[in-house]
Structure formats: structure tokens, C-alpha cells
């Protein structure tokens, strides 16, 4: 299907860069968290609060399966998408997966207002929580992704150009 899929931790820039890549490629942009919010009729934080993380993960699995099966998309995913192997399998079959990275310091700065991010909002020490979650998830991002792009201290335009170039190379290699 050859979609372009962005994975990575909260605050890695998946939505901003995804939107810019979609504009460059002339593809449709889809943010899986936004689709979940539309379908649930409430914000992610409310979904976590009222139905719990397991219900959110169930919605996420359904939305990922739907998006992965739709061609011509740039898909930005939630930071926990790699926790479920079914998501990884569906996304690998769907196209190129790029892992966007950022240092814990940069992530902390970008997610300064953690109220919309329930997994950080409840942490007494968000910096420690970020480092802990990153350590747990990094191997999963690494094995799910085809390639990795740093977003630390780089302009969005430069990151976008690198991701788009990787996508073109991928498409050529796929024939
Ligand atoms: C989550 C990240 C969030 C959202 C939900 C869970 C996670 O997405 O899907 O709060 O488990 O890391 P962003 O990465 O877009 O913040």
C-alpha cells in the first residue's frame, strides 16, 4: 500500500511532521489519535479517565487496522502504538515506518502542558516518567521501524525533507 507511517514517543513531532510530509507528497494526512477522538466523541484524556487505558488501546487497534488498510496516507500514530504487536504487523504491511526520536529533555519541553497526555499527567516526576517509558519502548520502536530520524534541534522543514527522501527511496526499492 506504501503509506508513510510515523512512530515515536509523545512530543517527537509526529503530527507536525506528518502534516508537512503529506503536503509535500500530495497524500492525505491522518492522525490516529484524532480519528480515535472523532469515533469516541471525546478527547483522549477523557477516554482514559472514563473507560481506562485498555479501552483506549482497543479503539487504537481498530483505528490502526482501518488506516493501515487505506492507501495514499501519511499516518501519525500515538506514542504507545508499538505496544501491541498487531498494530506493528498491520503498519509494517502498510508502508514505510519512520521512527522520530527526541531526547528526554526536548520531549519534556514539547509536552510542557501534559494535561492532554494522560500517561504523563498523573506522573509526580514527568521527566523520570519520560525516561522510564522511553527506555521501555525504544527497543519496540527500533524493531518496528524501517529507519530512524532525529528531531532534536532541527527545523521542521529539514526533518520533513529527510523523511520524504527516505520515503521516495523506499518506493523506488519497492518498484
Ligand atoms: C500515548 C501517546 C498519545 C496518545 C495516548 C497514549 C502513549 O499520543 O495516543 O495518550 O502511550 O505514549 P502522542 O504520542 O501523539 O502524544
PDB file of N, CA, C and O in Angstrom, residues 1-4 26-29 70-74 167:
ATOM      1  N   UNK A   1       0.831  -1.212   0.000  1.00  0.00           N
ATOM      2  CA  UNK A   1       0.000   0.000   0.000  1.00  0.00           C
ATOM      3  C   UNK A   1       0.860   1.254   0.000  1.00  0.00           C
ATOM      4  O   UNK A   1       0.447   2.297  -0.431  1.00  0.00           O
ATOM      5  N   UNK A   2       2.055   1.093   0.567  1.00  0.00           N
ATOM      6  CA  UNK A   2       3.063   2.156   0.511  1.00  0.00           C
ATOM      7  C   UNK A   2       2.632   3.472   1.159  1.00  0.00           C
ATOM      8  O   UNK A   2       2.799   4.551   0.613  1.00  0.00           O
ATOM      9  N   UNK A   3       2.028   3.350   2.314  1.00  0.00           N
ATOM     10  CA  UNK A   3       1.774   4.562   3.103  1.00  0.00           C
ATOM     11  C   UNK A   3       3.068   4.991   3.781  1.00  0.00           C
ATOM     12  O   UNK A   3       4.047   4.230   3.815  1.00  0.00           O
ATOM     13  N   UNK A   4       3.048   6.198   4.332  1.00  0.00           N
ATOM     14  CA  UNK A   4       4.158   6.672   5.159  1.00  0.00           C
ATOM     15  C   UNK A   4       3.640   6.769   6.587  1.00  0.00           C
ATOM     16  O   UNK A   4       2.645   7.455   6.836  1.00  0.00           O
ATOM     17  N   UNK A  26       1.506  15.123  -1.491  1.00  0.00           N
ATOM     18  CA  UNK A  26       0.149  15.171  -2.044  1.00  0.00           C
ATOM     19  C   UNK A  26      -0.698  14.013  -1.533  1.00  0.00           C
ATOM     20  O   UNK A  26      -1.614  13.543  -2.207  1.00  0.00           O
ATOM     21  N   UNK A  27      -0.383  13.532  -0.337  1.00  0.00           N
ATOM     22  CA  UNK A  27      -1.136  12.441   0.286  1.00  0.00           C
ATOM     23  C   UNK A  27      -2.108  13.013   1.318  1.00  0.00           C
ATOM     24  O   UNK A  27      -1.998  14.168   1.735  1.00  0.00           O
ATOM     25  N   UNK A  28      -3.018  12.172   1.762  1.00  0.00           N
ATOM     26  CA  UNK A  28      -3.939  12.573   2.824  1.00  0.00           C
ATOM     27  C   UNK A  28      -3.281  12.303   4.177  1.00  0.00           C
ATOM     28  O   UNK A  28      -2.689  11.241   4.367  1.00  0.00           O
ATOM     29  N   UNK A  29      -3.396  13.273   5.092  1.00  0.00           N
ATOM     30  CA  UNK A  29      -2.827  13.091   6.424  1.00  0.00           C
ATOM     31  C   UNK A  29      -3.883  12.557   7.380  1.00  0.00           C
ATOM     32  O   UNK A  29      -5.004  13.038   7.407  1.00  0.00           O
ATOM     33  N   UNK A  70      -5.807   1.550   4.267  1.00  0.00           N
ATOM     34  CA  UNK A  70      -6.225   2.609   3.328  1.00  0.00           C
ATOM     35  C   UNK A  70      -4.999   3.150   2.608  1.00  0.00           C
ATOM     36  O   UNK A  70      -4.071   3.628   3.259  1.00  0.00           O
ATOM     37  N   UNK A  71      -4.955   3.098   1.278  1.00  0.00           N
ATOM     38  CA  UNK A  71      -3.753   3.579   0.578  1.00  0.00           C
ATOM     39  C   UNK A  71      -3.672   5.097   0.477  1.00  0.00           C
ATOM     40  O   UNK A  71      -4.680   5.787   0.638  1.00  0.00           O
ATOM     41  N   UNK A  72      -2.450   5.595   0.200  1.00  0.00           N
ATOM     42  CA  UNK A  72      -2.245   7.022  -0.070  1.00  0.00           C
ATOM     43  C   UNK A  72      -2.268   7.913   1.152  1.00  0.00           C
ATOM     44  O   UNK A  72      -2.623   9.082   1.061  1.00  0.00           O
ATOM     45  N   UNK A  73      -1.864   7.361   2.300  1.00  0.00           N
ATOM     46  CA  UNK A  73      -1.912   8.152   3.534  1.00  0.00           C
ATOM     47  C   UNK A  73      -0.529   8.406   4.117  1.00  0.00           C
ATOM     48  O   UNK A  73       0.381   7.586   3.969  1.00  0.00           O
ATOM     49  N   UNK A  74      -0.426   9.531   4.806  1.00  0.00           N
ATOM     50  CA  UNK A  74       0.631   9.711   5.796  1.00  0.00           C
ATOM     51  C   UNK A  74      -0.077   9.557   7.139  1.00  0.00           C
ATOM     52  O   UNK A  74      -1.049  10.267   7.417  1.00  0.00           O
ATOM     53  N   UNK A 167      11.209   8.163   2.091  1.00  0.00           N
ATOM     54  CA  UNK A 167      10.008   7.555   1.510  1.00  0.00           C
ATOM     55  C   UNK A 167      10.186   7.312   0.002  1.00  0.00           C
ATOM     56  O   UNK A 167       9.825   6.255  -0.510  1.00  0.00           O
TER      57      UNK A 167
END
